[in-house]
Amino acid sequence: LIQAGSVPRPRGIKPTTCVVDFSSPNIAKEMHVGHLRSTIIGEAVCRLLEFCGNDVKRINHVGDWGTQFGMLIQFLKEEYPDLKGEGDIDQVNITDLTAFYKKAKERFDESPEFKKMSQTNVVKLQSGDKECLGIWQLLCDISRREFKKVYDRLDITTEECGESFYNDKIPAVIQEFDDAGLISIEEGGAKCIFVPKAPIPLMVQKSDGGFGYDSTDMAALKHRTQTVGAKRIICITDYSQADHFKMCFSAAKMIGWVDPSTHKLEHIGFGTVQGEDGKRFKTRSGDTVRLVDLLDEAVNRMEISLKERIGEGKANITLDEVPETASALGYGAVKYFDLRRNPTTNYIFSYNDMLETNGDTAIYLLYAHARLESICTKGKEKHNVDVDELIKANKATIVVGHPAERNLTLQLQMFADMIESTLDDLFPYHVCEFVYNVSTAVSKFVNQCRVLDSPEMESRLLLCRATAIVMRQCFELLGIRPVMRI
């Protein structure tokens, strides 16, 4: 591990093609706190699967199709009459997507004429009208620009493949089920698929001939299994959609797209982010919290804390380094506070709790890591023992004698077992639990074993470096940026 400078990949794991469907915001709507869990859990799941050598397709199944776009297109036409679907994104000044959507909805509810025009736009859009498609594309581009602000802050990578991508694939899917005798025509003409033990059917075509979520998700499943060739598919949404995905997965098995012996279809359902009152986390005015604002608040609080530490002479960074360090700590704190628990549970969002320097927080872990690197730096600067030179000279020998050394070493040895158990259910809290246990072992080690200027200095410095390497790998899996000094 020390010689390579990185944690070796697990052995005995057969790589495969995986699809992870996560984040999935809606076009023309702001990403809010409700998107936090899907986004960061999905990123961690992707990183874990990639670490194990899998070919991972990071799918962002954005809501970019549907009847609401008729309303949005009409409102944009009225706000920017000269646009005509050909305008550059900079011609349209929409900085608040939520406000834009609300205004469009108000017009739709208040004006029968506006409503009629909106419905006409839906038909035009679905039939490929150039103007409507141009405005729709513009709305998508504006939304992507806003989504990118969140993804850049959180180091999220996705490949957009939204609902519109599957629209022309739905009729063939319905026909395939119909040919197999699995379509039931219900009252009004709706086409449904009944799956075993499900209280309601999947409605793959509405009575008016339109398509909904059931239609799109079945088309997505066929594309992912038959075209992409995915053997493992993970959809990450709130827990309320568990039954829906269970039915979709059952239908995919019924039609023969999925072989239970070679495919694994999973839904990770997560709980609600709550405020101090135990209800959904909102602003004081009752509005949904914009995700960008929530993330920036964590960074702002860390900046204040770091500047106070610098003023008190307790920090190892300069004022110029505060913004970058605060970003790593703030965003890392938000991620870890979520990822460290079973995703199926609800939790109360608390800046004070997540930014604590003690306990099971990202701040505590990042401080423990920085402390290890600080010890290695002091070994070089004050005692002329360079860990990197020891490694280059092939003198990387660690002698484990003290119980605290033994405890830390044994914790590090459990990394491969942790990865194996996490691959089973894909819950990132296993990684969090492991790196927290390592950090508490680090605390005992540095408090009970003198590292610098001791007879065991070389060995213990090497143990510090080995531990830091393992911790950085855990941070990488969780999408947390490590810092070398705080």
CSV table of C-alpha atoms in Angstrom, one decimal:
chain,number,residue,atom,x,y,z
A,1,LEU,CA,0.0,0.0,0.0
A,2,ILE,CA,2.8,2.4,0.9
A,3,GLN,CA,4.9,1.6,-2.1
A,4,ALA,CA,2.0,2.0,-4.5
A,5,GLY,CA,0.8,5.2,-2.8
A,6,SER,CA,-2.8,4.0,-3.2
A,7,VAL,CA,-5.2,1.4,-2.0
A,8,PRO,CA,-5.2,-1.7,-4.2
A,9,ARG,CA,-8.4,-2.6,-5.9
A,10,PRO,CA,-10.3,-5.5,-4.4
A,11,ARG,CA,-9.6,-8.9,-5.9
A,12,GLY,CA,-12.1,-11.5,-7.0
A,13,ILE,CA,-14.8,-9.0,-8.1
A,14,LYS,CA,-16.0,-9.6,-11.6
A,15,PRO,CA,-16.5,-6.2,-13.3
A,16,THR,CA,-19.7,-5.6,-15.2
A,17,THR,CA,-21.7,-2.8,-16.9
A,18,CYS,CA,-23.7,-0.8,-14.3
A,19,VAL,CA,-26.3,1.9,-14.8
A,20,VAL,CA,-26.8,4.3,-11.8
A,21,ASP,CA,-29.9,6.5,-12.3
A,22,PHE,CA,-29.6,9.4,-9.8
A,23,SER,CA,-30.1,13.2,-9.2
A,24,SER,CA,-32.8,13.6,-11.9
A,25,PRO,CA,-34.0,17.2,-11.4
A,26,ASN,CA,-36.8,18.7,-13.4
A,27,ILE,CA,-36.2,21.1,-16.2
A,28,ALA,CA,-37.3,24.7,-15.5
A,29,LYS,CA,-37.2,24.0,-11.7
A,30,GLU,CA,-34.5,24.8,-9.3
A,31,MET,CA,-32.6,21.9,-7.6
A,32,HIS,CA,-33.7,22.0,-4.0
A,33,VAL,CA,-32.9,20.2,-0.8
A,34,GLY,CA,-35.0,17.3,-2.0
A,35,HIS,CA,-32.4,16.5,-4.7
A,36,LEU,CA,-29.5,16.5,-2.2
A,37,ARG,CA,-29.8,12.8,-1.2
A,38,SER,CA,-30.3,11.3,-4.6
A,39,THR,CA,-27.4,13.4,-6.0
A,40,ILE,CA,-24.7,12.6,-3.3
A,41,ILE,CA,-25.8,9.0,-2.7
A,42,GLY,CA,-25.7,8.4,-6.4
A,43,GLU,CA,-22.3,9.9,-6.8
A,44,ALA,CA,-20.9,7.8,-3.9
A,45,VAL,CA,-22.5,4.6,-5.4
A,46,CYS,CA,-20.9,5.4,-8.8
A,47,ARG,CA,-17.5,6.0,-7.3
A,48,LEU,CA,-17.7,2.7,-5.3
A,49,LEU,CA,-18.6,0.7,-8.4
A,50,GLU,CA,-15.9,2.4,-10.5
A,51,PHE,CA,-13.3,1.7,-7.8
A,52,CYS,CA,-14.1,-2.0,-8.2
A,53,GLY,CA,-13.5,-1.8,-12.0
A,54,ASN,CA,-17.1,-1.7,-13.2
A,55,ASP,CA,-18.1,0.2,-16.3
A,56,VAL,CA,-20.5,2.7,-14.8
A,57,LYS,CA,-23.1,4.7,-16.8
A,58,ARG,CA,-24.0,7.8,-14.6
A,59,ILE,CA,-27.5,8.5,-15.9
A,60,ASN,CA,-29.2,11.8,-15.0
A,61,HIS,CA,-32.9,11.0,-15.9
A,62,VAL,CA,-34.0,14.6,-15.9
A,63,GLY,CA,-37.7,15.6,-16.2
A,64,ASP,CA,-37.5,17.2,-19.6
A,65,TRP,CA,-40.7,16.2,-21.2
A,66,GLY,CA,-44.4,16.4,-20.5
A,67,THR,CA,-47.5,18.6,-20.7
A,68,GLN,CA,-46.0,21.3,-18.4
A,69,PHE,CA,-43.7,22.4,-21.2
A,70,GLY,CA,-46.7,23.7,-23.2
A,71,MET,CA,-47.3,26.2,-20.4
A,72,LEU,CA,-43.6,27.1,-20.0
A,73,ILE,CA,-43.1,27.6,-23.8
A,74,GLN,CA,-46.2,29.9,-23.9
A,75,PHE,CA,-45.0,31.9,-20.9
A,76,LEU,CA,-41.5,32.3,-22.5
A,77,LYS,CA,-43.1,33.4,-25.8
A,78,GLU,CA,-45.1,36.1,-23.9
A,79,GLU,CA,-42.1,37.3,-21.9
A,80,TYR,CA,-39.7,37.3,-24.9
A,81,PRO,CA,-41.9,37.9,-28.0
A,82,ASP,CA,-38.9,38.3,-30.3
A,83,LEU,CA,-37.3,35.0,-29.3
A,84,LYS,CA,-39.0,32.7,-31.8
A,85,GLY,CA,-37.1,29.7,-30.5
A,86,GLU,CA,-33.8,30.9,-32.1
A,87,GLY,CA,-32.5,33.0,-29.3
A,88,ASP,CA,-29.2,32.6,-27.6
A,89,ILE,CA,-29.3,31.5,-24.0
A,90,ASP,CA,-27.9,34.9,-22.9
A,91,GLN,CA,-31.0,36.7,-24.4
A,92,VAL,CA,-33.1,35.2,-21.7
A,93,ASN,CA,-32.7,36.4,-18.2
A,94,ILE,CA,-34.1,33.7,-15.9
A,95,THR,CA,-32.0,33.5,-12.8
A,96,ASP,CA,-34.8,32.1,-10.6
A,97,LEU,CA,-36.3,29.0,-12.2
A,98,THR,CA,-38.7,28.5,-9.3
A,99,ALA,CA,-40.2,32.0,-9.7
A,100,PHE,CA,-40.4,31.6,-13.5
A,101,TYR,CA,-42.3,28.3,-13.1
A,102,LYS,CA,-44.7,29.8,-10.5
A,103,LYS,CA,-45.5,32.7,-12.7
A,104,ALA,CA,-46.2,30.4,-15.7
A,105,LYS,CA,-48.5,28.2,-13.5
A,106,GLU,CA,-50.4,31.3,-12.3
A,107,ARG,CA,-51.0,32.4,-15.9
A,108,PHE,CA,-52.1,28.9,-16.8
A,109,ASP,CA,-54.6,28.8,-13.9
A,110,GLU,CA,-56.0,32.3,-14.4
A,111,SER,CA,-56.3,32.6,-18.2
A,112,PRO,CA,-58.4,30.2,-20.3
A,113,GLU,CA,-56.8,31.6,-23.4
A,114,PHE,CA,-53.3,31.0,-22.1
A,115,LYS,CA,-54.3,27.5,-21.1
A,116,LYS,CA,-55.6,26.8,-24.6
A,117,MET,CA,-52.4,28.1,-26.2
A,118,SER,CA,-50.3,26.0,-23.8
A,119,GLN,CA,-52.2,22.8,-24.7
A,120,THR,CA,-51.7,23.7,-28.4
A,121,ASN,CA,-47.9,24.0,-27.7
A,122,VAL,CA,-47.8,20.5,-26.2
A,123,VAL,CA,-49.2,19.0,-29.5
A,124,LYS,CA,-46.8,21.2,-31.5
A,125,LEU,CA,-43.8,20.1,-29.3
A,126,GLN,CA,-44.6,16.5,-29.6
A,127,SER,CA,-45.0,16.7,-33.4
A,128,GLY,CA,-41.6,18.4,-33.8
A,129,ASP,CA,-42.6,22.1,-34.3
A,130,LYS,CA,-39.4,24.0,-34.9
A,131,GLU,CA,-40.3,27.0,-32.8
A,132,CYS,CA,-41.6,25.0,-29.8
A,133,LEU,CA,-38.6,22.7,-30.0
A,134,GLY,CA,-36.2,25.7,-30.0
A,135,ILE,CA,-37.8,27.2,-26.9
A,136,TRP,CA,-37.9,23.8,-25.2
A,137,GLN,CA,-34.2,23.4,-25.9
A,138,LEU,CA,-33.6,26.9,-24.5
A,139,LEU,CA,-35.4,26.0,-21.3
A,140,CYS,CA,-33.3,22.9,-21.0
A,141,ASP,CA,-30.0,24.8,-21.6
A,142,ILE,CA,-31.0,27.4,-18.9
A,143,SER,CA,-31.8,24.7,-16.5
A,144,ARG,CA,-28.6,22.8,-17.2
A,145,ARG,CA,-26.6,26.0,-16.4
A,146,GLU,CA,-28.3,26.2,-13.0
A,147,PHE,CA,-27.9,22.5,-12.3
A,148,LYS,CA,-24.2,22.8,-13.1
A,149,LYS,CA,-23.7,25.3,-10.2
A,150,VAL,CA,-24.7,22.5,-7.9
A,151,TYR,CA,-22.8,19.7,-9.6
A,152,ASP,CA,-19.6,21.8,-9.7
A,153,ARG,CA,-19.8,22.5,-6.0
A,154,LEU,CA,-20.4,18.8,-5.1
A,155,ASP,CA,-18.0,17.3,-7.8
A,156,ILE,CA,-20.8,15.5,-9.4
A,157,THR,CA,-20.5,13.9,-12.9
A,158,THR,CA,-23.5,12.7,-14.8
A,159,GLU,CA,-24.6,11.9,-18.3
A,160,GLU,CA,-27.9,13.4,-19.1
A,161,CYS,CA,-30.5,11.0,-20.6
A,162,GLY,CA,-33.8,12.5,-19.8
A,163,GLU,CA,-37.4,11.5,-20.4
A,164,SER,CA,-37.5,13.0,-23.9
A,165,PHE,CA,-34.8,10.5,-25.0
A,166,TYR,CA,-37.2,7.6,-24.5
A,167,ASN,CA,-40.4,9.2,-25.9
A,168,ASP,CA,-40.1,7.6,-29.4
A,169,LYS,CA,-39.1,4.3,-27.9
A,170,ILE,CA,-42.3,3.9,-25.9
A,171,PRO,CA,-44.7,2.6,-28.7
A,172,ALA,CA,-42.4,-0.3,-29.5
A,173,VAL,CA,-42.3,-1.3,-25.8
A,174,ILE,CA,-46.1,-1.3,-25.6
A,175,GLN,CA,-46.3,-3.3,-28.8
A,176,GLU,CA,-43.8,-5.9,-27.4
A,177,PHE,CA,-45.9,-6.4,-24.3
A,178,ASP,CA,-49.1,-6.5,-26.4
A,179,ASP,CA,-47.6,-9.2,-28.6
A,180,ALA,CA,-46.7,-11.2,-25.6
A,181,GLY,CA,-50.3,-11.0,-24.3
A,182,LEU,CA,-49.3,-8.9,-21.3
A,183,ILE,CA,-51.3,-5.8,-22.1
A,184,SER,CA,-54.7,-5.4,-20.5
A,185,ILE,CA,-57.1,-2.7,-21.9
A,186,GLU,CA,-58.9,-1.1,-19.0
A,187,GLU,CA,-61.9,1.1,-18.8
A,188,GLY,CA,-61.5,4.1,-21.0
A,189,GLY,CA,-58.9,2.4,-23.2
A,190,ALA,CA,-55.9,2.7,-20.9
A,191,LYS,CA,-53.3,0.0,-21.6
A,192,CYS,CA,-51.9,-1.6,-18.4
A,193,ILE,CA,-49.5,-4.3,-17.3
A,194,PHE,CA,-50.5,-6.3,-14.3
A,195,VAL,CA,-47.6,-7.7,-12.3
A,196,PRO,CA,-47.8,-10.4,-9.6
A,197,LYS,CA,-48.6,-9.2,-6.0
A,198,ALA,CA,-49.0,-5.5,-7.1
A,199,PRO,CA,-52.1,-3.7,-5.9
A,200,ILE,CA,-52.3,-1.6,-9.0
A,201,PRO,CA,-51.1,-2.1,-12.6
A,202,LEU,CA,-48.4,-0.2,-14.6
A,203,MET,CA,-50.3,2.1,-17.0
A,204,VAL,CA,-48.1,2.3,-20.1
A,205,GLN,CA,-50.6,4.3,-22.1
A,206,LYS,CA,-53.3,6.6,-20.7
A,207,SER,CA,-56.9,6.5,-22.0
A,208,ASP,CA,-56.2,9.7,-24.0
A,209,GLY,CA,-53.2,8.1,-25.7
A,210,GLY,CA,-50.6,9.9,-23.7
A,211,PHE,CA,-47.6,8.5,-21.9
A,212,GLY,CA,-46.6,8.9,-18.2
A,213,TYR,CA,-43.8,7.8,-15.8
A,214,ASP,CA,-44.7,4.1,-16.2
A,215,SER,CA,-44.3,4.3,-19.9
A,216,THR,CA,-41.0,6.2,-19.8
A,217,ASP,CA,-39.5,4.0,-17.1
A,218,MET,CA,-40.3,0.8,-18.9
A,219,ALA,CA,-38.7,2.2,-22.1
A,220,ALA,CA,-35.7,3.2,-20.0
A,221,LEU,CA,-35.4,-0.3,-18.6
A,222,LYS,CA,-35.5,-1.9,-22.1
A,223,HIS,CA,-32.8,0.5,-23.4
A,224,ARG,CA,-30.6,0.0,-20.4
A,225,THR,CA,-30.8,-3.8,-20.5
A,226,GLN,CA,-30.9,-4.4,-24.2
A,227,THR,CA,-29.0,-1.5,-25.8
A,228,VAL,CA,-26.6,-0.4,-23.0
A,229,GLY,CA,-26.1,-4.0,-21.9
A,230,ALA,CA,-26.3,-3.2,-18.2
A,231,LYS,CA,-26.2,-6.2,-15.8
A,232,ARG,CA,-26.7,-4.1,-12.7
A,233,ILE,CA,-29.2,-1.2,-12.6
A,234,ILE,CA,-29.6,1.1,-9.6
A,235,CYS,CA,-32.3,3.7,-9.4
A,236,ILE,CA,-31.9,6.2,-6.5
A,237,THR,CA,-35.1,8.1,-5.6
A,238,ASP,CA,-37.1,8.9,-2.4
A,239,TYR,CA,-38.6,5.8,-0.7
A,240,SER,CA,-42.2,6.6,-1.9
A,241,GLN,CA,-41.3,5.3,-5.3
A,242,ALA,CA,-40.2,1.8,-4.1
A,243,ASP,CA,-43.4,0.1,-5.2
A,244,HIS,CA,-43.3,1.7,-8.6
A,245,PHE,CA,-39.8,0.4,-9.3
A,246,LYS,CA,-40.6,-3.0,-7.9
A,247,MET,CA,-43.4,-3.3,-10.5
A,248,CYS,CA,-41.2,-2.0,-13.3
A,249,PHE,CA,-38.5,-4.6,-12.4
A,250,SER,CA,-41.1,-7.4,-12.3
A,251,ALA,CA,-42.5,-6.4,-15.7
A,252,ALA,CA,-39.0,-6.4,-17.1
A,253,LYS,CA,-38.6,-10.0,-15.9
A,254,MET,CA,-42.0,-11.0,-17.3
A,255,ILE,CA,-41.1,-9.8,-20.8
A,256,GLY,CA,-37.7,-11.5,-20.7
A,257,TRP,CA,-35.4,-8.5,-20.7
A,258,VAL,CA,-33.9,-9.6,-17.4
A,259,ASP,CA,-32.5,-12.9,-16.3
A,260,PRO,CA,-32.4,-13.1,-12.5
A,261,SER,CA,-29.2,-15.2,-12.7
A,262,THR,CA,-27.2,-12.5,-14.5
A,263,HIS,CA,-29.0,-9.2,-13.8
A,264,LYS,CA,-29.5,-7.2,-10.6
A,265,LEU,CA,-32.1,-4.5,-10.5
A,266,GLU,CA,-32.1,-2.3,-7.4
A,267,HIS,CA,-33.9,0.7,-6.0
A,268,ILE,CA,-32.3,2.7,-3.2
A,269,GLY,CA,-35.1,4.6,-1.6
A,270,PHE,CA,-34.1,7.4,0.8
A,271,GLY,CA,-35.9,9.2,3.6
A,272,THR,CA,-36.7,12.9,4.0
A,273,VAL,CA,-34.4,15.8,5.0
A,274,GLN,CA,-36.2,17.5,7.8
A,275,GLY,CA,-36.0,20.8,9.7
A,276,GLU,CA,-35.8,21.2,13.4
A,277,ASP,CA,-39.6,20.8,13.6
A,278,GLY,CA,-39.4,17.3,12.1
A,279,LYS,CA,-41.1,18.4,8.9
A,280,ARG,CA,-39.7,18.8,5.4
A,281,PHE,CA,-36.7,21.2,5.5
A,282,LYS,CA,-37.9,24.6,4.3
A,283,THR,CA,-37.1,28.3,4.6
A,284,ARG,CA,-38.7,30.4,7.3
A,285,SER,CA,-41.2,31.7,4.8
A,286,GLY,CA,-42.2,28.1,4.0
A,287,ASP,CA,-40.5,27.9,0.6
A,288,THR,CA,-38.3,24.9,-0.5
A,289,VAL,CA,-34.6,25.6,0.2
A,290,ARG,CA,-32.5,26.0,-3.0
A,291,LEU,CA,-29.7,23.5,-2.9
A,292,VAL,CA,-27.1,26.1,-4.0
A,293,ASP,CA,-28.1,28.3,-1.0
A,294,LEU,CA,-27.9,25.4,1.4
A,295,LEU,CA,-24.4,24.4,0.2
A,296,ASP,CA,-23.1,28.0,0.2
A,297,GLU,CA,-24.3,28.5,3.8
A,298,ALA,CA,-22.2,25.6,5.0
A,299,VAL,CA,-19.1,27.1,3.3
A,300,ASN,CA,-19.8,30.6,4.7
A,301,ARG,CA,-20.0,29.2,8.2
A,302,MET,CA,-16.7,27.3,7.7
A,303,GLU,CA,-15.0,30.5,6.4
A,304,ILE,CA,-16.0,32.3,9.6
A,305,SER,CA,-14.7,29.5,11.7
A,306,LEU,CA,-11.4,29.2,9.9
A,307,LYS,CA,-10.7,32.9,10.1
A,308,GLU,CA,-11.4,32.8,13.8
A,309,ARG,CA,-8.9,30.0,14.2
A,310,ILE,CA,-6.3,31.9,12.2
A,311,GLY,CA,-6.9,34.9,14.4
A,312,GLU,CA,-6.3,32.7,17.5
A,313,GLY,CA,-3.2,31.2,16.0
A,314,LYS,CA,-4.7,27.7,15.9
A,315,ALA,CA,-4.7,27.2,12.1
A,316,ASN,CA,-2.0,26.0,9.7
A,317,ILE,CA,-3.4,27.8,6.7
A,318,THR,CA,-3.2,31.4,5.5
A,319,LEU,CA,-6.1,33.7,4.8
A,320,ASP,CA,-5.6,33.2,1.1
A,321,GLU,CA,-6.2,29.4,1.6
A,322,VAL,CA,-9.5,29.9,3.5
A,323,PRO,CA,-11.9,29.9,0.6
A,324,GLU,CA,-10.6,26.6,-0.9
A,325,THR,CA,-10.3,24.9,2.5
A,326,ALA,CA,-13.8,26.1,3.6
A,327,SER,CA,-15.3,24.7,0.4
A,328,ALA,CA,-13.7,21.3,1.0
A,329,LEU,CA,-14.9,21.3,4.7
A,330,GLY,CA,-18.3,22.8,4.1
A,331,TYR,CA,-19.4,20.7,1.1
A,332,GLY,CA,-17.8,17.6,2.7
A,333,ALA,CA,-19.7,18.2,5.9
A,334,VAL,CA,-23.0,18.4,4.1
A,335,LYS,CA,-22.2,15.2,2.2
A,336,TYR,CA,-21.0,13.2,5.2
A,337,PHE,CA,-23.9,14.2,7.4
A,338,ASP,CA,-26.2,12.6,4.9
A,339,LEU,CA,-24.0,9.6,3.8
A,340,ARG,CA,-23.1,8.4,7.3
A,341,ARG,CA,-26.6,7.1,8.0
A,342,ASN,CA,-28.8,4.4,6.4
A,343,PRO,CA,-30.4,6.2,3.4
A,344,THR,CA,-33.8,4.8,4.2
A,345,THR,CA,-34.0,6.9,7.4
A,346,ASN,CA,-35.2,10.5,7.7
A,347,TYR,CA,-32.8,13.0,9.4
A,348,ILE,CA,-32.9,16.5,10.8
A,349,PHE,CA,-30.6,18.9,8.9
A,350,SER,CA,-28.4,20.9,11.3
A,351,TYR,CA,-25.5,23.1,10.3
A,352,ASN,CA,-24.3,23.1,14.0
A,353,ASP,CA,-24.2,19.3,14.2
A,354,MET,CA,-22.6,18.7,10.8
A,355,LEU,CA,-19.8,21.3,11.3
A,356,GLU,CA,-18.8,20.0,14.7
A,357,THR,CA,-15.0,19.3,15.1
A,358,ASN,CA,-15.7,16.3,17.3
A,359,GLY,CA,-17.8,13.2,16.8
A,360,ASP,CA,-18.9,11.5,13.7
A,361,THR,CA,-18.5,14.4,11.2
A,362,ALA,CA,-16.5,15.1,8.1
A,363,ILE,CA,-14.8,18.0,10.0
A,364,TYR,CA,-13.4,15.5,12.6
A,365,LEU,CA,-12.3,13.1,9.9
A,366,LEU,CA,-10.6,15.8,7.8
A,367,TYR,CA,-8.8,17.2,10.8
A,368,ALA,CA,-7.6,13.6,11.7
A,369,HIS,CA,-6.2,13.2,8.2
A,370,ALA,CA,-4.6,16.7,8.2
A,371,ARG,CA,-3.0,15.8,11.6
A,372,LEU,CA,-1.3,12.7,10.0
A,373,GLU,CA,0.1,14.7,7.1
A,374,SER,CA,1.2,17.4,9.5
A,375,ILE,CA,3.2,14.8,11.5
A,376,CYS,CA,4.8,13.6,8.3
A,377,THR,CA,5.7,17.2,7.3
A,378,LYS,CA,7.3,17.8,10.8
A,379,GLY,CA,9.3,14.6,10.5
A,380,LYS,CA,10.9,15.9,7.4
A,381,GLU,CA,11.4,19.5,8.4
A,382,LYS,CA,12.4,19.1,12.0
A,383,HIS,CA,13.9,15.6,12.2
A,384,ASN,CA,15.2,15.1,8.7
A,385,VAL,CA,13.1,11.9,8.1
A,386,ASP,CA,11.4,12.1,4.8
A,387,VAL,CA,8.7,9.5,4.4
A,388,ASP,CA,8.8,9.8,0.6
A,389,GLU,CA,12.5,9.2,0.5
A,390,LEU,CA,12.1,6.1,2.8
A,391,ILE,CA,9.6,4.7,0.3
A,392,LYS,CA,11.8,5.5,-2.7
A,393,ALA,CA,14.8,3.8,-1.0
A,394,ASN,CA,12.6,0.7,-0.4
A,395,LYS,CA,12.9,1.1,3.4
A,396,ALA,CA,9.2,1.1,4.1
A,397,THR,CA,9.1,-1.2,7.0
A,398,ILE,CA,6.5,-0.9,9.7
A,399,VAL,CA,7.0,-2.6,13.0
A,400,VAL,CA,3.8,-2.9,15.1
A,401,GLY,CA,4.5,-3.1,18.8
A,402,HIS,CA,2.2,-0.8,20.9
A,403,PRO,CA,-1.5,-1.8,21.3
A,404,ALA,CA,-2.5,1.5,19.7
A,405,GLU,CA,-0.4,0.7,16.6
A,406,ARG,CA,-1.9,-2.7,16.4
A,407,ASN,CA,-5.4,-1.4,16.7
A,408,LEU,CA,-4.8,1.1,13.9
A,409,THR,CA,-3.2,-1.5,11.7
A,410,LEU,CA,-6.1,-3.9,12.2
A,411,GLN,CA,-8.6,-1.2,11.3
A,412,LEU,CA,-6.7,-0.5,8.0
A,413,GLN,CA,-6.7,-4.2,7.2
A,414,MET,CA,-10.5,-4.2,7.3
A,415,PHE,CA,-10.8,-2.0,4.2
A,416,ALA,CA,-11.2,-4.9,1.7
A,417,ASP,CA,-14.0,-6.4,3.9
A,418,MET,CA,-15.7,-3.1,4.1
A,419,ILE,CA,-15.7,-2.7,0.3
A,420,GLU,CA,-17.1,-6.2,-0.2
A,421,SER,CA,-20.0,-5.6,2.2
A,422,THR,CA,-20.8,-2.2,0.7
A,423,LEU,CA,-21.0,-3.7,-2.8
A,424,ASP,CA,-23.9,-5.9,-1.5
A,425,ASP,CA,-26.4,-3.1,-0.6
A,426,LEU,CA,-24.4,-0.1,-2.0
A,427,PHE,CA,-25.1,2.0,1.2
A,428,PRO,CA,-22.3,4.5,1.6
A,429,TYR,CA,-22.6,4.5,5.4
A,430,HIS,CA,-20.4,1.4,5.5
A,431,VAL,CA,-17.5,3.6,4.1
A,432,CYS,CA,-18.4,6.3,6.6
A,433,GLU,CA,-18.4,3.9,9.5
A,434,PHE,CA,-15.0,2.5,8.4
A,435,VAL,CA,-13.2,5.8,8.1
A,436,TYR,CA,-14.7,7.0,11.3
A,437,ASN,CA,-13.3,4.0,13.1
A,438,VAL,CA,-10.0,4.6,11.5
A,439,SER,CA,-10.0,8.2,12.7
A,440,THR,CA,-10.8,7.2,16.3
A,441,ALA,CA,-7.9,4.7,16.1
A,442,VAL,CA,-5.7,7.5,14.8
A,443,SER,CA,-6.6,9.6,17.8
A,444,LYS,CA,-5.6,6.9,20.2
A,445,PHE,CA,-2.4,6.2,18.2
A,446,VAL,CA,-1.1,9.8,18.1
A,447,ASN,CA,-2.0,10.3,21.8
A,448,GLN,CA,-0.5,7.1,23.1
A,449,CYS,CA,2.5,6.7,20.8
A,450,ARG,CA,5.1,9.4,20.4
A,451,VAL,CA,5.9,9.5,16.7
A,452,LEU,CA,8.5,12.3,16.3
A,453,ASP,CA,11.9,12.0,17.9
A,454,SER,CA,11.2,8.4,19.1
A,455,PRO,CA,13.2,5.2,18.4
A,456,GLU,CA,10.2,4.1,16.3
A,457,MET,CA,10.0,7.3,14.4
A,458,GLU,CA,10.5,5.9,10.9
A,459,SER,CA,8.1,3.1,11.3
A,460,ARG,CA,5.4,5.3,12.9
A,461,LEU,CA,5.8,8.0,10.2
A,462,LEU,CA,5.2,5.3,7.6
A,463,LEU,CA,2.1,4.1,9.5
A,464,CYS,CA,0.9,7.7,9.5
A,465,ARG,CA,1.3,7.9,5.7
A,466,ALA,CA,-0.4,4.5,5.2
A,467,THR,CA,-3.3,5.6,7.2
A,468,ALA,CA,-3.6,8.9,5.3
A,469,ILE,CA,-3.6,7.0,2.0
A,470,VAL,CA,-6.5,4.8,3.2
A,471,MET,CA,-8.4,7.8,4.5
A,472,ARG,CA,-8.0,9.6,1.2
A,473,GLN,CA,-9.4,6.6,-0.6
A,474,CYS,CA,-12.4,6.7,1.6
A,475,PHE,CA,-12.9,10.4,1.0
A,476,GLU,CA,-12.6,9.8,-2.7
A,477,LEU,CA,-15.3,7.1,-2.5
A,478,LEU,CA,-17.6,9.5,-0.6
A,479,GLY,CA,-16.9,12.5,-2.9
A,480,ILE,CA,-15.2,14.5,-0.1
A,481,ARG,CA,-12.1,16.6,-1.0
A,482,PRO,CA,-9.3,15.9,1.5
A,483,VAL,CA,-7.2,18.8,2.8
A,484,MET,CA,-3.5,18.4,3.8
A,485,ARG,CA,-3.5,21.3,6.2
A,486,ILE,CA,-6.2,23.0,8.3
